[in-house]
Short mmCIF file of C-alpha atoms in Angstrom, two decimals:
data_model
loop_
_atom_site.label_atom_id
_atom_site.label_comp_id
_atom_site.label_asym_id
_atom_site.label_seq_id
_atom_site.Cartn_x
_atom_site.Cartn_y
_atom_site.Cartn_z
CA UNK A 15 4.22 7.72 7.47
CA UNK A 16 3.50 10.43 9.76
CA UNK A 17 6.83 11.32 12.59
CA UNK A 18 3.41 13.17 14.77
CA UNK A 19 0.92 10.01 14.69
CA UNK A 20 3.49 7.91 14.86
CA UNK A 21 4.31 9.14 18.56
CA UNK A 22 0.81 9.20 19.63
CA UNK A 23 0.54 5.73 18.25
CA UNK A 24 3.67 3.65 18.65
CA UNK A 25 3.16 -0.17 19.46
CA UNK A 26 5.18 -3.18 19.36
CA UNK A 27 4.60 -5.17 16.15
CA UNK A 28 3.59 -7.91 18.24
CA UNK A 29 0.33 -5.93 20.00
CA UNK A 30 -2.02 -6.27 16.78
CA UNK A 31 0.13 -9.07 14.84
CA UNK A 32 -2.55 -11.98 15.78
CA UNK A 33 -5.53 -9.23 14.74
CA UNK A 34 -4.44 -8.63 11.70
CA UNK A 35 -7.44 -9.60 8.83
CA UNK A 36 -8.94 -11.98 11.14
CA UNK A 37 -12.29 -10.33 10.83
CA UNK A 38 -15.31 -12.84 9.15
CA UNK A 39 -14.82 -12.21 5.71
CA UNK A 40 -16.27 -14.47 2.55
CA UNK A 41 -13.43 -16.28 1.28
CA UNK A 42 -12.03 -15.23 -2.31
CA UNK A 43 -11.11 -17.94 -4.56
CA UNK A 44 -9.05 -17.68 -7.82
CA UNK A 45 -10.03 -19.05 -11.61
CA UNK A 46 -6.60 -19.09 -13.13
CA UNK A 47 -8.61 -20.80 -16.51
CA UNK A 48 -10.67 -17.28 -16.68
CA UNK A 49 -9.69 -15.43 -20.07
CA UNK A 50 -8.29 -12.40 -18.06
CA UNK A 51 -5.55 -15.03 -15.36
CA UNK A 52 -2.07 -14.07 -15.53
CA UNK A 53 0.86 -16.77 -15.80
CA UNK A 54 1.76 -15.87 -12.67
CA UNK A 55 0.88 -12.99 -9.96
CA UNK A 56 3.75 -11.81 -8.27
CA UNK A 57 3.97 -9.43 -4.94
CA UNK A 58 6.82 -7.83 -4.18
CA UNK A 59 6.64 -6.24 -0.32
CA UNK A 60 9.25 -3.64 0.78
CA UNK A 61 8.65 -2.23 4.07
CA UNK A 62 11.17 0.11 6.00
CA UNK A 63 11.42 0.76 9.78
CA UNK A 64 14.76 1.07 11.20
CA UNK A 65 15.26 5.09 10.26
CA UNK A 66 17.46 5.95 13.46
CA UNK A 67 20.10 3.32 12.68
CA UNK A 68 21.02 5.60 9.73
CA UNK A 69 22.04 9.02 8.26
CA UNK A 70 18.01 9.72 8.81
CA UNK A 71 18.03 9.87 12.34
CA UNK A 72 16.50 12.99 13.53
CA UNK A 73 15.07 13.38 10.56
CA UNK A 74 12.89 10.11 10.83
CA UNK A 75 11.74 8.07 13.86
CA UNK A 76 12.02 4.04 13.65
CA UNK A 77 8.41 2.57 12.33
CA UNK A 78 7.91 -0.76 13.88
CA UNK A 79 4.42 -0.91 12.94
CA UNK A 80 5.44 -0.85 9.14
CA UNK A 81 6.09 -4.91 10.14
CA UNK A 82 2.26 -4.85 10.23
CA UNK A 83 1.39 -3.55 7.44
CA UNK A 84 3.42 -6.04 5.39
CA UNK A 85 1.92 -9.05 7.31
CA UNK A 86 -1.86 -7.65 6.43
CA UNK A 87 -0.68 -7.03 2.86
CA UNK A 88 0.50 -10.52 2.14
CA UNK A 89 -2.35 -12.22 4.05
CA UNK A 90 -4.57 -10.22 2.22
CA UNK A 91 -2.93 -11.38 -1.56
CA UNK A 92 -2.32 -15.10 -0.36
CA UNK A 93 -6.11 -15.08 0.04
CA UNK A 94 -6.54 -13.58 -3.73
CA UNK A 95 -4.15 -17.07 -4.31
CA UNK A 96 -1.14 -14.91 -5.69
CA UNK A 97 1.55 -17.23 -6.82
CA UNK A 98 4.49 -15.98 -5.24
CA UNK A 99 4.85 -13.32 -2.56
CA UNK A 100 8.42 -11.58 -1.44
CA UNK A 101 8.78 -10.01 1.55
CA UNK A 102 11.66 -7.41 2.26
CA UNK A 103 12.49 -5.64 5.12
CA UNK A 104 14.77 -4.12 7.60
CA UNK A 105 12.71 -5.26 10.54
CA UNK A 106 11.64 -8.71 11.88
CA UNK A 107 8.46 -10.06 11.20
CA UNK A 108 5.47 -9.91 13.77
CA UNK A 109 5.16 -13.08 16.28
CA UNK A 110 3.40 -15.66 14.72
CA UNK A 111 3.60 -14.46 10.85
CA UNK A 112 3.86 -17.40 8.77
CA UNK A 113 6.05 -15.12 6.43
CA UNK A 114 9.79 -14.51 5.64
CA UNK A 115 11.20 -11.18 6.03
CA UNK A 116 14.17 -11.06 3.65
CA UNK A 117 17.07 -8.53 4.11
CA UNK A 118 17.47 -5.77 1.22
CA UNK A 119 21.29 -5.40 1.96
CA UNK A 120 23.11 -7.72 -0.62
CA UNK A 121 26.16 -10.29 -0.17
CA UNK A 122 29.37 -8.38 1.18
CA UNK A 123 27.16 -5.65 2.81
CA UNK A 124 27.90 -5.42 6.20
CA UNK A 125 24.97 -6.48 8.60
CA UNK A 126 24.68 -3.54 10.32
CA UNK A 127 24.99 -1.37 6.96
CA UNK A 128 21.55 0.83 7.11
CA UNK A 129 19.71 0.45 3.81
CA UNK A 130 20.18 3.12 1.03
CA UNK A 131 18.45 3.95 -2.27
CA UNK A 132 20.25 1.82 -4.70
CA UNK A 133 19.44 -1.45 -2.26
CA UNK A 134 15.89 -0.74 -3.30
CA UNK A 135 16.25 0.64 -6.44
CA UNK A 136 18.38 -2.86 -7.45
CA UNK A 137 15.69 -5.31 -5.72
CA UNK A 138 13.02 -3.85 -8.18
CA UNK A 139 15.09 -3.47 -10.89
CA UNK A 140 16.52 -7.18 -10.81
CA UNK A 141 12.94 -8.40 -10.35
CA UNK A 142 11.77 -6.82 -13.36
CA UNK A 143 14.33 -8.49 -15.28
CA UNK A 144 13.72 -11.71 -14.46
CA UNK A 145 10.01 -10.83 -15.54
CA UNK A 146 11.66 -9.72 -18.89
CA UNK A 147 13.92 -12.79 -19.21
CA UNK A 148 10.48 -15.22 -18.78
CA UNK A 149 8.60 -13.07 -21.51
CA UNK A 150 5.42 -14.88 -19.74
CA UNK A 151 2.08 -12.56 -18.93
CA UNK A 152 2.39 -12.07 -15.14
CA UNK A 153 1.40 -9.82 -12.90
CA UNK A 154 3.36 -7.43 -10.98
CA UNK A 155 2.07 -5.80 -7.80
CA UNK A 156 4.89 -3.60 -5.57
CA UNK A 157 3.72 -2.44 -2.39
CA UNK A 158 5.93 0.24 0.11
CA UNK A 159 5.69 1.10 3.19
CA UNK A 160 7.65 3.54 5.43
CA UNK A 161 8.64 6.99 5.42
CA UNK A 162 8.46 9.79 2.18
CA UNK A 163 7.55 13.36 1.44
CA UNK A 164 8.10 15.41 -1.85
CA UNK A 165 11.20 17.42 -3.09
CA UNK A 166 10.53 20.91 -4.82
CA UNK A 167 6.44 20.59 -6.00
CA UNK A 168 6.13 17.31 -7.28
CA UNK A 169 8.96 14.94 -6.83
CA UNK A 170 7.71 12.36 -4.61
CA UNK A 171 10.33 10.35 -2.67
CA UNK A 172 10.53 7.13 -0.55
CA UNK A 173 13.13 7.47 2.56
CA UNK A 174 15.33 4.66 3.91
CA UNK A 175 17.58 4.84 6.63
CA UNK A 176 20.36 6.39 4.82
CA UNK A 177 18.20 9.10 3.25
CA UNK A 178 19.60 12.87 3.93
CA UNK A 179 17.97 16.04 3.16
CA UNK A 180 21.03 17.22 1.83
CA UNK A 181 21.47 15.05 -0.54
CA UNK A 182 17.69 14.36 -3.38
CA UNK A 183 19.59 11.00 -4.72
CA UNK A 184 19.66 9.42 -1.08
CA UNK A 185 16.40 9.06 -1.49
CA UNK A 186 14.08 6.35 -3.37
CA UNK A 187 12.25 8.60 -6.19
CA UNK A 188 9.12 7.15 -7.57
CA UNK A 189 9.07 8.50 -10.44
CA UNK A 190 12.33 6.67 -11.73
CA UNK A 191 10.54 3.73 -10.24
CA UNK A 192 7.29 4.40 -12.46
CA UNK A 193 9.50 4.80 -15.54
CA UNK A 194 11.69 1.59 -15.11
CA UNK A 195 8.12 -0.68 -14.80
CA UNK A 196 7.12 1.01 -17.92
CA UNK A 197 10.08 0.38 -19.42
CA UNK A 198 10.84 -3.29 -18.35
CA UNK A 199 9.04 -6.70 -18.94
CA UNK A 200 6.23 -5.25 -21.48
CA UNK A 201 4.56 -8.91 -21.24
CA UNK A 202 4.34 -7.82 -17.53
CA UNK A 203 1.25 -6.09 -15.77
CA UNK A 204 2.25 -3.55 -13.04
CA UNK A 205 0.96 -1.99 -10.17
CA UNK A 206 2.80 0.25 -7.70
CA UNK A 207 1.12 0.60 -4.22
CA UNK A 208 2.82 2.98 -1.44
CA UNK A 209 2.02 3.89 1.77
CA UNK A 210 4.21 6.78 2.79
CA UNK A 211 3.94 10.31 3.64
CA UNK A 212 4.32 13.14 0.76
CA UNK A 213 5.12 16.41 2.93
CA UNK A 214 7.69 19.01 1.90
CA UNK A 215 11.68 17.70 3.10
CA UNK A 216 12.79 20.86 0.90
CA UNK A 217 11.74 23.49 -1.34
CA UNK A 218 13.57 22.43 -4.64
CA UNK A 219 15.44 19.62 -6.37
CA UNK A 220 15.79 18.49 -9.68
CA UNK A 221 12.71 16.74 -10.80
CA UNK A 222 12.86 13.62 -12.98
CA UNK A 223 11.72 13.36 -15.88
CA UNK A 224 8.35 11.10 -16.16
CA UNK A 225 6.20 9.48 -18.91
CA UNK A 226 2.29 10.91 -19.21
CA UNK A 227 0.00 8.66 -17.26
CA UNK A 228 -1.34 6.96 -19.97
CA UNK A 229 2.80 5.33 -20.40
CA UNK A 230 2.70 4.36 -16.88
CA UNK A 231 2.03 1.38 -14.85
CA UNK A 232 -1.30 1.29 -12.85
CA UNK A 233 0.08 3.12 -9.04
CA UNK A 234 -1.73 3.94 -6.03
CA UNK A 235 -0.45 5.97 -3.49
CA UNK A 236 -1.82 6.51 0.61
CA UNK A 237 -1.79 10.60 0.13
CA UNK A 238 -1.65 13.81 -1.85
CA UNK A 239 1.29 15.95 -2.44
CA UNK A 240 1.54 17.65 0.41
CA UNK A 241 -0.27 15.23 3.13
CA UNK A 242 0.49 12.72 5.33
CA UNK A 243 -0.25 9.07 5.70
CA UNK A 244 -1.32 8.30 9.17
CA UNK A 245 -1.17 4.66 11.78
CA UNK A 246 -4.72 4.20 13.48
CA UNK A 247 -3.81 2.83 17.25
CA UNK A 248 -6.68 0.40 17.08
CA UNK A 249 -5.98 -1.10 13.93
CA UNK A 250 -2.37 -1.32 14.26
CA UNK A 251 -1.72 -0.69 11.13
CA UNK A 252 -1.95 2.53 8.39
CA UNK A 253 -5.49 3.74 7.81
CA UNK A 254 -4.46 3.66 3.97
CA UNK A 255 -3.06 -0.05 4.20
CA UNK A 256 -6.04 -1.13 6.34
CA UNK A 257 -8.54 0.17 3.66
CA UNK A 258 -6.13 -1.30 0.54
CA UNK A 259 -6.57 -4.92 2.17
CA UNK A 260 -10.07 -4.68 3.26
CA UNK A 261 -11.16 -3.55 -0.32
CA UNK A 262 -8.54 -7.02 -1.46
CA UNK A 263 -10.65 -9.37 1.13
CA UNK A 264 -14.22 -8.05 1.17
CA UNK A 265 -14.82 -7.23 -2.00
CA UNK A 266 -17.41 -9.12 -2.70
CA UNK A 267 -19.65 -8.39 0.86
CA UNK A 268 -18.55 -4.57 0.06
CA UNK A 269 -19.69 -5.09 -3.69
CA UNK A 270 -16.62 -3.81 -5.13
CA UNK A 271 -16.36 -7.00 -7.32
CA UNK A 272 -18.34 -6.81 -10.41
CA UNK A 273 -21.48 -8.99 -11.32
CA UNK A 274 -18.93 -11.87 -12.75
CA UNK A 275 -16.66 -11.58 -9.60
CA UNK A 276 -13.80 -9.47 -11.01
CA UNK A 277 -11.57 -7.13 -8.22
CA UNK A 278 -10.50 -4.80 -10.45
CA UNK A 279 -7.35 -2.20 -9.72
CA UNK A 280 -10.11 0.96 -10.55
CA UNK A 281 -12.56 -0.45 -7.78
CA UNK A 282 -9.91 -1.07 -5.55
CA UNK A 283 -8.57 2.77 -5.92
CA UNK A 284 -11.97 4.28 -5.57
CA UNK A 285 -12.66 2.55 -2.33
CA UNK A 286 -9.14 3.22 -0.86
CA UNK A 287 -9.62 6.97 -2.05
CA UNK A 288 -13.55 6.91 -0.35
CA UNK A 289 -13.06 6.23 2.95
CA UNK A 290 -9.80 7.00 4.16
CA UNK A 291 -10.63 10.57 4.05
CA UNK A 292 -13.78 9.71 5.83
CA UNK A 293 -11.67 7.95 8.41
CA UNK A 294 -9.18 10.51 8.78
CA UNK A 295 -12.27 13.25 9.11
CA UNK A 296 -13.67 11.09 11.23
CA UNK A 297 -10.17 10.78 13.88
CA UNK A 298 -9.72 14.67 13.70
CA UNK A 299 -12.82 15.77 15.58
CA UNK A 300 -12.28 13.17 17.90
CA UNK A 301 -11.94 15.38 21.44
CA UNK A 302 -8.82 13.54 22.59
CA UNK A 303 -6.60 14.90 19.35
CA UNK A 304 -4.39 18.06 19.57
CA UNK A 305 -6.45 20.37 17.64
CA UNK A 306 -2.76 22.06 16.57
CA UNK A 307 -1.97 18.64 14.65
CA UNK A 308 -3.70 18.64 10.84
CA UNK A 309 -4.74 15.56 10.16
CA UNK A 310 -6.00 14.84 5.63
CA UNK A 311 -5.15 11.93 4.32
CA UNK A 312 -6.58 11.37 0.28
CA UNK A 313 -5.48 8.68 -1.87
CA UNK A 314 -4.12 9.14 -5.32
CA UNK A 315 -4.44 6.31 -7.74
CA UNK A 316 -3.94 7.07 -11.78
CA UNK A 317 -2.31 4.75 -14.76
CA UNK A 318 -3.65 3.94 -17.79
CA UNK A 319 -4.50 0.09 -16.98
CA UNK A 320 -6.99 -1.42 -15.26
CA UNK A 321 -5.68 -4.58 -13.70
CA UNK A 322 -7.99 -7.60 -12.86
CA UNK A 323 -6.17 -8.69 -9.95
CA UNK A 324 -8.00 -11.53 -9.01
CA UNK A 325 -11.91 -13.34 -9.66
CA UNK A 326 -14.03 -14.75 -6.69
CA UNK A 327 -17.18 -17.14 -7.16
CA UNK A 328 -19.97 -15.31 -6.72
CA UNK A 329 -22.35 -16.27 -3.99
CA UNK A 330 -25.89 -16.64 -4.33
CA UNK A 331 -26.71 -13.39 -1.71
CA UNK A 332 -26.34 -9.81 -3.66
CA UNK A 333 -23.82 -7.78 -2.06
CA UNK A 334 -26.20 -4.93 -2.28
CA UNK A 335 -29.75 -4.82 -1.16
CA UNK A 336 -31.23 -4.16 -4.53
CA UNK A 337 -29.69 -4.25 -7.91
CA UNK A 338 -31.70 -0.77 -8.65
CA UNK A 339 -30.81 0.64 -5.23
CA UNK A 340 -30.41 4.27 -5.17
CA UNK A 341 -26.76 5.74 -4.29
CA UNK A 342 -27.75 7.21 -1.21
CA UNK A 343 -29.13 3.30 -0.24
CA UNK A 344 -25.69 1.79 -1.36
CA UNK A 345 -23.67 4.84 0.97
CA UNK A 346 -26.08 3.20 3.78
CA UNK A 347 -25.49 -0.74 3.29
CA UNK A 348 -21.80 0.34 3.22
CA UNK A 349 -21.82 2.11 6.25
CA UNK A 350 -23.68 -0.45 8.23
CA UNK A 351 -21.11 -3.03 7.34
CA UNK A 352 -18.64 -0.51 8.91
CA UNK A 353 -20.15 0.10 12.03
CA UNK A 354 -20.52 -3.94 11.94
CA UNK A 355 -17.23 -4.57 11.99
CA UNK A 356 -14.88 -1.44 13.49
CA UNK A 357 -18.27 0.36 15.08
CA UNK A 358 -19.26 4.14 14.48
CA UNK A 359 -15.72 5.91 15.04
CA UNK A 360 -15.64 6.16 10.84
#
């Protein structure tokens, strides 16, 4: 996330915790007899906030609000009727969250021990093994949220609280994470979800090696090499999580879904990757911003899969307003359904 937006917009996780997805939205309902359901879909939730209780401090500020966008992300995939969703976290969850926040640290840690690499690295590694063990055909979705940037030109990281400049390894690296999930439970569908910046901590480090894209798991991640993933004040959440779980709950009144009522990883990517940049456009030539303060936010999604994460009925209304409607007509029903909901700021 971004340290500048992040001390324009600092709230409480409590402020937006009962607005969370409680707009009108049509109800999605699963058809685990469909030809394309999984065994099981599994969500795995790591969200990081407590940066100033570790060897990060100075370098990053605490991020309450991550605590949001881990409630919004689980309400949104309990709707899609995933089977089992784990939350993990160094913070507590927001007031009236139905969910458990579980603690990365393991037994023996000390309570009070900030959370490093390896406590992350180990919770994804041990899940995928247990996936392996089953040999079933599940589904895999991990979702982050917290701090990042890039080492060198293209080593994207993930900080926790005991990250340190000094040191690449203290940090989460996704590309080791990418290879494990391609290398673990084959009988497993992935797909890897972050919401963290990607600006330069340092000029060099030793990149990783990584598989083409085609090896790797379906992953979708909140900016560019290079940018920054921002918190909106009104939403109380990221702008890249908000738009992930919108495109999870609306599809079908956004008419992502297909004509048989498939949400499909793809559809989900090119939504996330169409308006947050329209969004973030949008916030930077609002008067009230520091003009001195960049603000570009695009989505990156690749992987050689395209996941069916979930199927909804479809209702007897056409998402669109005309099966034949022009593009131009489609960019208009869209952004009436917008200004509907969160009015003409995007």
């Amino acid at each position: 996330m971004c340290l500048s937006s992040i001390r324009r917009s600092l709230f409480t996780c409590s402020t937006f915790a009962n607005l969370i997805v409680t707009i009108s939205i049509s109800m999605v309902s699963t058809l685990p007899n469909s030809a394309f359901a999984y065994d099981h879909r599994i969500a795995l939730l790591i969200g990081l906030g407590k940066y100033e209780s570790g060897a990060s401090k100075g370098l990053f500020r605490d991020l309450p609000v991550a605590a949001n966008d881990l409630e919004a992300v689980a309400n949104a995939l309990e709707r899609l009727g995933f089977d089992q969703i784990e939350i993990y976290s160094d913070l507590m969850p927001p007031i009236g969250s139905r969910f458990d926040f579980r603690s990365l640290l393991i037994p023996g840690d000390s309570p009070s021990l900030p959370i490093n690499s390896l406590h992350v690295d180990r919770l994804i590694n041990d899940r995928l093994i247990a996936l392996e063990e089953t040999e079933e055909n599940d589904l895999l979705l991990i979702y982050f949220t917290g701090h990042g940037g890039i080492f060198g030109k293209a080593d994207r990281v993930l900080a926790v609280p005991d990250s340190r400049v000094s040191t690449p390894n203290s940090f989460v690296q996704v590309k080791h994470i990418l290879n494990i999930m391609a290398d673990r439970a084959n009988s497993t569908d992935k797909f890897l979800v972050v919401d963290a910046c990607a600006d330069q901590l340092k000029n060099s480090a030793e990149l990783q090696g990584t598989k083409t894209d085609e090896e790797l798991p379906d992953y979708l991640y909140s900016s560019k090499l290079g940018e920054m993933s921002f918190f909106d004040r009104h939403l109380g959440i990221s702008v890249f999580t908000h738009y992930f779980v919108e495109a999870l709950v609306r599809a079908d009144e956004l008419g992502i879904g297909d004509v048989t009522g498939k949400i499909e990883s793809h559809d989900i990517k090119n939504y996330v990757r169409r308006y947050v940049p329209l969004h973030t456009d949008m916030e930077q030539k609002k008067p009230q911003r520091p003009k001195n303060v960049p603000l570009v936010q695009h989505p990156l999604g690749s992987g050689s899969q395209n996941l069916v994460l979930t199927q909804y009925k479809v209702g007897t209304k056409s998402p669109l307003p005309d099966s034949e409607a022009t593009a131009a007509q489609r960019e208009i029903y869209l952004r009436s359904i917008q200004e509907t909901y969160y009015g003409d700021a995007k």
